[in-house]
Amino acid sequence: MRLGRALPALLLSIAMTSAAGCAAQPAPVSQKVQDYYETHKSLPPSAKPQPAKPIAVFIGDSYTQGTGASSGNNWVTVAASGAGLNAVNLGRGGTGYLTVAGKEGCGMEKCPSYPEMVSQAVAAKPSAVVVAGGQNDFQQFARDPERVSDAIAKTYADLRAALPAAKIVAVGPSTPWEVTPDVLAFDKTVQEAAASVKAGYVSLLEPPVITRPMVLQDGAHVNDAGHKAIAERVGPALR
């Protein structure tokens, strides 16, 4: 038999014998892949992606909007961050439970009252909603307490109906001015409306959260220290 014709058969026989005696070997990797492995084999595994933080929506007036605070120090940002929440700030200067505002108050053509903001709050799909303020309603409350009380009740009833599982927190009004019987009556109305829908309530009047050194020259708003004090009062209700 000529070797040239026998060689293919011989090689086939050797290959079959080898396959029967051991497992097939994987194809060799490229040098680039091997180098990458050698470089990275001792590194710890990548961290798992962190879940998104729950959302807290804040409805309120200029205090909530952040007037008077330096960047990142408004009470909404501080309180939400401390509670591990992402804040959606719907605060609009000059507004209240019944009071609306325009460019002079909120910087927009029209900023609606708190009950009118409920739909925007719900659209954010929050796990918590905070409604704060009421100072801009004080004069109307003194003239027509029933109408303002109805607006307060509607705000919380509408929120609870749309967000049955959400945490709802009512933050009563604060004031740099005298705490009159009307102011206390307003605060009590907010507290009762919150209780009627099983919402939390935070008082900024008992004890007063604002002290004289916190008040800005405009006589109406507070500085960073004032925002920090409000955040420290509200923050625990969000945790």
PDB file of C-alpha atoms in Angstrom:
ATOM      1  CA  MET A   1       0.000   0.000   0.000  1.00  0.00           C
ATOM      2  CA  ARG A   2       1.291   3.407  -0.925  1.00  0.00           C
ATOM      3  CA  LEU A   3       1.831   5.812   2.035  1.00  0.00           C
ATOM      4  CA  GLY A   4       0.166   8.699   0.249  1.00  0.00           C
ATOM      5  CA  ARG A   5      -3.132   6.820   0.100  1.00  0.00           C
ATOM      6  CA  ALA A   6      -2.846   5.359   3.615  1.00  0.00           C
ATOM      7  CA  LEU A   7      -2.033   8.668   5.389  1.00  0.00           C
ATOM      8  CA  PRO A   8      -5.576  10.122   5.426  1.00  0.00           C
ATOM      9  CA  ALA A   9      -6.985   6.912   6.831  1.00  0.00           C
ATOM     10  CA  LEU A  10      -4.260   6.825   9.471  1.00  0.00           C
ATOM     11  CA  LEU A  11      -4.910  10.393  10.569  1.00  0.00           C
ATOM     12  CA  LEU A  12      -8.651   9.729  10.762  1.00  0.00           C
ATOM     13  CA  SER A  13      -8.003   6.683  12.949  1.00  0.00           C
ATOM     14  CA  ILE A  14      -5.791   8.715  15.324  1.00  0.00           C
ATOM     15  CA  ALA A  15      -8.396  11.490  15.563  1.00  0.00           C
ATOM     16  CA  MET A  16     -11.185   9.048  16.389  1.00  0.00           C
ATOM     17  CA  THR A  17      -9.041   7.350  19.030  1.00  0.00           C
ATOM     18  CA  SER A  18      -8.233  10.708  20.641  1.00  0.00           C
ATOM     19  CA  ALA A  19     -11.896  11.774  20.646  1.00  0.00           C
ATOM     20  CA  ALA A  20     -12.896   8.557  22.358  1.00  0.00           C
ATOM     21  CA  GLY A  21     -10.252   8.957  25.056  1.00  0.00           C
ATOM     22  CA  CYS A  22     -10.714  12.629  26.075  1.00  0.00           C
ATOM     23  CA  ALA A  23     -13.084  15.582  25.771  1.00  0.00           C
ATOM     24  CA  ALA A  24     -12.813  17.902  22.813  1.00  0.00           C
ATOM     25  CA  GLN A  25     -10.715  21.005  23.522  1.00  0.00           C
ATOM     26  CA  PRO A  26     -12.265  24.476  23.067  1.00  0.00           C
ATOM     27  CA  ALA A  27     -10.969  26.708  20.350  1.00  0.00           C
ATOM     28  CA  PRO A  28      -8.122  28.901  21.553  1.00  0.00           C
ATOM     29  CA  VAL A  29      -9.063  32.496  22.542  1.00  0.00           C
ATOM     30  CA  SER A  30      -7.420  35.461  20.950  1.00  0.00           C
ATOM     31  CA  GLN A  31      -4.518  37.140  22.713  1.00  0.00           C
ATOM     32  CA  LYS A  32      -6.676  40.247  23.204  1.00  0.00           C
ATOM     33  CA  VAL A  33      -9.331  38.279  25.087  1.00  0.00           C
ATOM     34  CA  GLN A  34      -6.690  36.510  27.152  1.00  0.00           C
ATOM     35  CA  ASP A  35      -5.016  39.787  28.072  1.00  0.00           C
ATOM     36  CA  TYR A  36      -8.361  41.276  29.148  1.00  0.00           C
ATOM     37  CA  TYR A  37      -9.052  38.258  31.345  1.00  0.00           C
ATOM     38  CA  GLU A  38      -5.659  38.438  33.027  1.00  0.00           C
ATOM     39  CA  THR A  39      -6.123  42.128  33.728  1.00  0.00           C
ATOM     40  CA  HIS A  40      -9.663  41.896  35.124  1.00  0.00           C
ATOM     41  CA  LYS A  41      -9.863  38.481  36.765  1.00  0.00           C
ATOM     42  CA  SER A  42      -9.080  39.825  40.242  1.00  0.00           C
ATOM     43  CA  LEU A  43     -11.542  42.762  40.127  1.00  0.00           C
ATOM     44  CA  PRO A  44     -14.727  42.526  42.209  1.00  0.00           C
ATOM     45  CA  PRO A  45     -17.979  42.009  40.322  1.00  0.00           C
ATOM     46  CA  SER A  46     -19.796  45.112  39.152  1.00  0.00           C
ATOM     47  CA  ALA A  47     -22.225  46.641  41.659  1.00  0.00           C
ATOM     48  CA  LYS A  48     -25.845  45.852  41.052  1.00  0.00           C
ATOM     49  CA  PRO A  49     -27.855  48.764  39.649  1.00  0.00           C
ATOM     50  CA  GLN A  50     -29.633  50.647  42.414  1.00  0.00           C
ATOM     51  CA  PRO A  51     -33.416  50.901  42.240  1.00  0.00           C
ATOM     52  CA  ALA A  52     -34.854  54.355  41.599  1.00  0.00           C
ATOM     53  CA  LYS A  53     -35.795  56.321  44.709  1.00  0.00           C
ATOM     54  CA  PRO A  54     -39.495  56.726  45.496  1.00  0.00           C
ATOM     55  CA  ILE A  55     -41.033  60.049  44.498  1.00  0.00           C
ATOM     56  CA  ALA A  56     -42.403  62.650  46.891  1.00  0.00           C
ATOM     57  CA  VAL A  57     -44.453  65.500  45.426  1.00  0.00           C
ATOM     58  CA  PHE A  58     -44.611  68.828  47.231  1.00  0.00           C
ATOM     59  CA  ILE A  59     -47.507  71.249  46.750  1.00  0.00           C
ATOM     60  CA  GLY A  60     -47.112  74.655  48.330  1.00  0.00           C
ATOM     61  CA  ASP A  61     -46.348  78.360  48.099  1.00  0.00           C
ATOM     62  CA  SER A  62     -43.136  80.403  47.822  1.00  0.00           C
ATOM     63  CA  TYR A  63     -41.647  78.705  50.888  1.00  0.00           C
ATOM     64  CA  THR A  64     -42.070  75.357  49.160  1.00  0.00           C
ATOM     65  CA  GLN A  65     -40.854  76.792  45.857  1.00  0.00           C
ATOM     66  CA  GLY A  66     -37.638  77.729  47.669  1.00  0.00           C
ATOM     67  CA  THR A  67     -37.734  81.522  47.886  1.00  0.00           C
ATOM     68  CA  GLY A  68     -34.995  82.803  50.187  1.00  0.00           C
ATOM     69  CA  ALA A  69     -32.859  79.639  50.115  1.00  0.00           C
ATOM     70  CA  SER A  70     -29.530  79.273  48.362  1.00  0.00           C
ATOM     71  CA  SER A  71     -29.130  76.567  45.726  1.00  0.00           C
ATOM     72  CA  GLY A  72     -29.895  73.103  47.086  1.00  0.00           C
ATOM     73  CA  ASN A  73     -30.844  74.381  50.556  1.00  0.00           C
ATOM     74  CA  ASN A  74     -34.593  74.860  50.228  1.00  0.00           C
ATOM     75  CA  TRP A  75     -36.503  72.827  52.779  1.00  0.00           C
ATOM     76  CA  VAL A  76     -38.106  70.544  50.176  1.00  0.00           C
ATOM     77  CA  THR A  77     -34.769  69.336  48.821  1.00  0.00           C
ATOM     78  CA  VAL A  78     -33.270  68.873  52.288  1.00  0.00           C
ATOM     79  CA  ALA A  79     -36.276  67.013  53.718  1.00  0.00           C
ATOM     80  CA  ALA A  80     -36.699  64.725  50.701  1.00  0.00           C
ATOM     81  CA  SER A  81     -33.004  63.884  50.529  1.00  0.00           C
ATOM     82  CA  GLY A  82     -32.915  63.018  54.229  1.00  0.00           C
ATOM     83  CA  ALA A  83     -35.827  60.639  53.724  1.00  0.00           C
ATOM     84  CA  GLY A  84     -34.297  58.946  50.662  1.00  0.00           C
ATOM     85  CA  LEU A  85     -36.866  60.399  48.270  1.00  0.00           C
ATOM     86  CA  ASN A  86     -36.725  62.159  44.923  1.00  0.00           C
ATOM     87  CA  ALA A  87     -38.577  65.468  45.214  1.00  0.00           C
ATOM     88  CA  VAL A  88     -40.977  66.782  42.601  1.00  0.00           C
ATOM     89  CA  ASN A  89     -41.438  70.393  43.646  1.00  0.00           C
ATOM     90  CA  LEU A  90     -44.774  71.891  42.591  1.00  0.00           C
ATOM     91  CA  GLY A  91     -44.477  74.860  44.944  1.00  0.00           C
ATOM     92  CA  ARG A  92     -45.793  78.075  43.377  1.00  0.00           C
ATOM     93  CA  GLY A  93     -45.264  81.460  45.003  1.00  0.00           C
ATOM     94  CA  GLY A  94     -48.366  83.381  45.949  1.00  0.00           C
ATOM     95  CA  THR A  95     -50.710  80.385  45.898  1.00  0.00           C
ATOM     96  CA  GLY A  96     -52.751  78.687  48.597  1.00  0.00           C
ATOM     97  CA  TYR A  97     -55.690  76.390  49.138  1.00  0.00           C
ATOM     98  CA  LEU A  98     -57.934  79.013  47.567  1.00  0.00           C
ATOM     99  CA  THR A  99     -55.507  81.673  46.343  1.00  0.00           C
ATOM    100  CA  VAL A 100     -54.100  81.720  42.809  1.00  0.00           C
ATOM    101  CA  ALA A 101     -51.142  83.769  41.556  1.00  0.00           C
ATOM    102  CA  GLY A 102     -49.668  85.345  38.441  1.00  0.00           C
ATOM    103  CA  LYS A 103     -46.262  86.552  37.318  1.00  0.00           C
ATOM    104  CA  GLU A 104     -45.739  88.732  40.363  1.00  0.00           C
ATOM    105  CA  GLY A 105     -46.290  85.812  42.706  1.00  0.00           C
ATOM    106  CA  CYS A 106     -45.034  82.709  40.945  1.00  0.00           C
ATOM    107  CA  GLY A 107     -43.322  83.942  37.767  1.00  0.00           C
ATOM    108  CA  MET A 108     -45.886  82.386  35.425  1.00  0.00           C
ATOM    109  CA  GLU A 109     -48.998  83.700  33.724  1.00  0.00           C
ATOM    110  CA  LYS A 110     -51.167  81.749  36.140  1.00  0.00           C
ATOM    111  CA  CYS A 111     -50.407  79.431  38.998  1.00  0.00           C
ATOM    112  CA  PRO A 112     -53.418  77.519  40.313  1.00  0.00           C
ATOM    113  CA  SER A 113     -54.606  76.842  43.831  1.00  0.00           C
ATOM    114  CA  TYR A 114     -53.662  73.698  45.738  1.00  0.00           C
ATOM    115  CA  PRO A 115     -56.777  71.688  44.777  1.00  0.00           C
ATOM    116  CA  GLU A 116     -56.067  72.485  41.134  1.00  0.00           C
ATOM    117  CA  MET A 117     -52.530  71.095  41.523  1.00  0.00           C
ATOM    118  CA  VAL A 118     -53.727  67.659  42.620  1.00  0.00           C
ATOM    119  CA  SER A 119     -53.855  66.284  39.070  1.00  0.00           C
ATOM    120  CA  GLN A 120     -50.206  67.233  38.483  1.00  0.00           C
ATOM    121  CA  ALA A 121     -49.208  65.604  41.743  1.00  0.00           C
ATOM    122  CA  VAL A 122     -51.037  62.392  40.864  1.00  0.00           C
ATOM    123  CA  ALA A 123     -49.452  62.298  37.394  1.00  0.00           C
ATOM    124  CA  ALA A 124     -46.001  61.992  39.004  1.00  0.00           C
ATOM    125  CA  LYS A 125     -47.058  58.629  40.551  1.00  0.00           C
ATOM    126  CA  PRO A 126     -45.682  59.496  43.965  1.00  0.00           C
ATOM    127  CA  SER A 127     -45.343  57.352  47.029  1.00  0.00           C
ATOM    128  CA  ALA A 128     -45.770  60.475  49.158  1.00  0.00           C
ATOM    129  CA  VAL A 129     -47.414  63.884  48.775  1.00  0.00           C
ATOM    130  CA  VAL A 130     -46.736  66.871  51.009  1.00  0.00           C
ATOM    131  CA  VAL A 131     -49.070  69.880  51.047  1.00  0.00           C
ATOM    132  CA  ALA A 132     -47.580  72.864  52.845  1.00  0.00           C
ATOM    133  CA  GLY A 133     -48.436  76.458  53.579  1.00  0.00           C
ATOM    134  CA  GLY A 134     -51.599  78.490  53.614  1.00  0.00           C
ATOM    135  CA  GLN A 135     -50.218  81.899  54.544  1.00  0.00           C
ATOM    136  CA  ASN A 136     -51.570  83.359  51.316  1.00  0.00           C
ATOM    137  CA  ASP A 137     -55.090  82.344  52.373  1.00  0.00           C
ATOM    138  CA  PHE A 138     -55.043  84.120  55.740  1.00  0.00           C
ATOM    139  CA  GLN A 139     -56.916  87.214  54.581  1.00  0.00           C
ATOM    140  CA  GLN A 140     -59.558  85.236  52.733  1.00  0.00           C
ATOM    141  CA  PHE A 141     -59.941  82.907  55.713  1.00  0.00           C
ATOM    142  CA  ALA A 142     -60.635  85.906  57.957  1.00  0.00           C
ATOM    143  CA  ARG A 143     -63.355  87.097  55.532  1.00  0.00           C
ATOM    144  CA  ASP A 144     -64.861  83.748  54.513  1.00  0.00           C
ATOM    145  CA  PRO A 145     -63.585  80.845  56.619  1.00  0.00           C
ATOM    146  CA  GLU A 146     -66.147  78.390  55.243  1.00  0.00           C
ATOM    147  CA  ARG A 147     -65.047  78.825  51.642  1.00  0.00           C
ATOM    148  CA  VAL A 148     -61.370  78.389  52.495  1.00  0.00           C
ATOM    149  CA  SER A 149     -62.167  75.407  54.733  1.00  0.00           C
ATOM    150  CA  ASP A 150     -63.990  73.738  51.851  1.00  0.00           C
ATOM    151  CA  ALA A 151     -60.920  74.205  49.623  1.00  0.00           C
ATOM    152  CA  ILE A 152     -58.679  72.701  52.289  1.00  0.00           C
ATOM    153  CA  ALA A 153     -60.963  69.694  52.709  1.00  0.00           C
ATOM    154  CA  LYS A 154     -61.199  69.206  48.948  1.00  0.00           C
ATOM    155  CA  THR A 155     -57.415  69.166  48.549  1.00  0.00           C
ATOM    156  CA  TYR A 156     -56.949  66.234  50.913  1.00  0.00           C
ATOM    157  CA  ALA A 157     -60.085  64.365  49.860  1.00  0.00           C
ATOM    158  CA  ASP A 158     -59.046  64.517  46.199  1.00  0.00           C
ATOM    159  CA  LEU A 159     -55.504  63.407  46.962  1.00  0.00           C
ATOM    160  CA  ARG A 160     -56.654  60.437  48.995  1.00  0.00           C
ATOM    161  CA  ALA A 161     -59.225  59.384  46.394  1.00  0.00           C
ATOM    162  CA  ALA A 162     -56.590  59.432  43.642  1.00  0.00           C
ATOM    163  CA  LEU A 163     -53.741  58.004  45.741  1.00  0.00           C
ATOM    164  CA  PRO A 164     -55.278  55.571  48.237  1.00  0.00           C
ATOM    165  CA  ALA A 165     -51.957  53.932  49.130  1.00  0.00           C
ATOM    166  CA  ALA A 166     -49.733  57.015  49.192  1.00  0.00           C
ATOM    167  CA  LYS A 167     -48.382  58.728  52.283  1.00  0.00           C
ATOM    168  CA  ILE A 168     -49.978  62.173  52.528  1.00  0.00           C
ATOM    169  CA  VAL A 169     -48.541  64.792  54.859  1.00  0.00           C
ATOM    170  CA  ALA A 170     -50.164  68.115  55.673  1.00  0.00           C
ATOM    171  CA  VAL A 171     -47.736  70.797  56.808  1.00  0.00           C
ATOM    172  CA  GLY A 172     -49.576  73.580  58.569  1.00  0.00           C
ATOM    173  CA  PRO A 173     -48.831  77.216  57.823  1.00  0.00           C
ATOM    174  CA  SER A 174     -45.843  79.047  59.191  1.00  0.00           C
ATOM    175  CA  THR A 175     -45.704  82.778  59.630  1.00  0.00           C
ATOM    176  CA  PRO A 176     -43.064  85.402  60.366  1.00  0.00           C
ATOM    177  CA  TRP A 177     -45.869  87.588  61.711  1.00  0.00           C
ATOM    178  CA  GLU A 178     -48.066  87.417  64.785  1.00  0.00           C
ATOM    179  CA  VAL A 179     -49.831  84.119  65.395  1.00  0.00           C
ATOM    180  CA  THR A 180     -53.398  85.350  65.720  1.00  0.00           C
ATOM    181  CA  PRO A 181     -56.536  83.366  66.622  1.00  0.00           C
ATOM    182  CA  ASP A 182     -57.383  83.265  62.891  1.00  0.00           C
ATOM    183  CA  VAL A 183     -53.989  81.720  62.111  1.00  0.00           C
ATOM    184  CA  LEU A 184     -54.508  79.080  64.802  1.00  0.00           C
ATOM    185  CA  ALA A 185     -58.012  78.377  63.490  1.00  0.00           C
ATOM    186  CA  PHE A 186     -56.622  77.954  59.968  1.00  0.00           C
ATOM    187  CA  ASP A 187     -53.957  75.575  61.244  1.00  0.00           C
ATOM    188  CA  LYS A 188     -56.579  73.530  63.093  1.00  0.00           C
ATOM    189  CA  THR A 189     -58.692  73.316  59.923  1.00  0.00           C
ATOM    190  CA  VAL A 190     -55.714  71.867  58.015  1.00  0.00           C
ATOM    191  CA  GLN A 191     -55.072  69.372  60.812  1.00  0.00           C
ATOM    192  CA  GLU A 192     -58.689  68.194  60.831  1.00  0.00           C
ATOM    193  CA  ALA A 193     -58.840  67.860  57.043  1.00  0.00           C
ATOM    194  CA  ALA A 194     -55.668  65.769  57.094  1.00  0.00           C
ATOM    195  CA  ALA A 195     -57.030  63.533  59.855  1.00  0.00           C
ATOM    196  CA  SER A 196     -60.231  62.940  57.889  1.00  0.00           C
ATOM    197  CA  VAL A 197     -58.253  61.125  55.149  1.00  0.00           C
ATOM    198  CA  LYS A 198     -55.713  59.495  57.484  1.00  0.00           C
ATOM    199  CA  ALA A 199     -52.944  61.869  56.407  1.00  0.00           C
ATOM    200  CA  GLY A 200     -50.047  62.918  58.585  1.00  0.00           C
ATOM    201  CA  TYR A 201     -49.845  66.420  60.017  1.00  0.00           C
ATOM    202  CA  VAL A 202     -46.876  68.604  60.958  1.00  0.00           C
ATOM    203  CA  SER A 203     -47.275  71.832  62.906  1.00  0.00           C
ATOM    204  CA  LEU A 204     -44.912  74.726  62.205  1.00  0.00           C
ATOM    205  CA  LEU A 205     -46.560  76.893  64.859  1.00  0.00           C
ATOM    206  CA  GLU A 206     -46.384  74.781  68.020  1.00  0.00           C
ATOM    207  CA  PRO A 207     -43.613  75.442  68.784  1.00  0.00           C
ATOM    208  CA  PRO A 208     -42.952  78.180  66.195  1.00  0.00           C
ATOM    209  CA  VAL A 209     -40.424  76.993  63.641  1.00  0.00           C
ATOM    210  CA  ILE A 210     -39.451  80.504  62.531  1.00  0.00           C
ATOM    211  CA  THR A 211     -37.386  82.820  64.695  1.00  0.00           C
ATOM    212  CA  ARG A 212     -36.664  86.473  64.040  1.00  0.00           C
ATOM    213  CA  PRO A 213     -33.058  86.036  62.758  1.00  0.00           C
ATOM    214  CA  MET A 214     -34.349  83.708  60.013  1.00  0.00           C
ATOM    215  CA  VAL A 215     -36.601  86.341  58.435  1.00  0.00           C
ATOM    216  CA  LEU A 216     -35.305  88.151  55.353  1.00  0.00           C
ATOM    217  CA  GLN A 217     -35.499  91.888  54.777  1.00  0.00           C
ATOM    218  CA  ASP A 218     -38.756  91.488  52.846  1.00  0.00           C
ATOM    219  CA  GLY A 219     -40.377  90.503  56.140  1.00  0.00           C
ATOM    220  CA  ALA A 220     -42.115  87.527  54.546  1.00  0.00           C
ATOM    221  CA  HIS A 221     -39.580  84.841  53.639  1.00  0.00           C
ATOM    222  CA  VAL A 222     -36.786  83.018  55.429  1.00  0.00           C
ATOM    223  CA  ASN A 223     -33.105  82.329  54.811  1.00  0.00           C
ATOM    224  CA  ASP A 224     -31.220  79.025  54.705  1.00  0.00           C
ATOM    225  CA  ALA A 225     -31.509  78.660  58.478  1.00  0.00           C
ATOM    226  CA  GLY A 226     -35.273  78.978  58.215  1.00  0.00           C
ATOM    227  CA  HIS A 227     -35.475  76.420  55.426  1.00  0.00           C
ATOM    228  CA  LYS A 228     -33.284  74.055  57.438  1.00  0.00           C
ATOM    229  CA  ALA A 229     -35.561  74.430  60.461  1.00  0.00           C
ATOM    230  CA  ILE A 230     -38.638  73.612  58.383  1.00  0.00           C
ATOM    231  CA  ALA A 231     -36.893  70.593  56.841  1.00  0.00           C
ATOM    232  CA  GLU A 232     -35.952  69.293  60.278  1.00  0.00           C
ATOM    233  CA  ARG A 233     -39.563  69.628  61.394  1.00  0.00           C
ATOM    234  CA  VAL A 234     -41.077  67.977  58.297  1.00  0.00           C
ATOM    235  CA  GLY A 235     -38.410  65.359  57.533  1.00  0.00           C
ATOM    236  CA  PRO A 236     -39.374  62.755  60.169  1.00  0.00           C
ATOM    237  CA  ALA A 237     -42.938  62.607  58.806  1.00  0.00           C
ATOM    238  CA  LEU A 238     -41.554  61.417  55.460  1.00  0.00           C
ATOM    239  CA  ARG A 239     -39.476  58.558  56.824  1.00  0.00           C
TER     240      ARG A 239
END
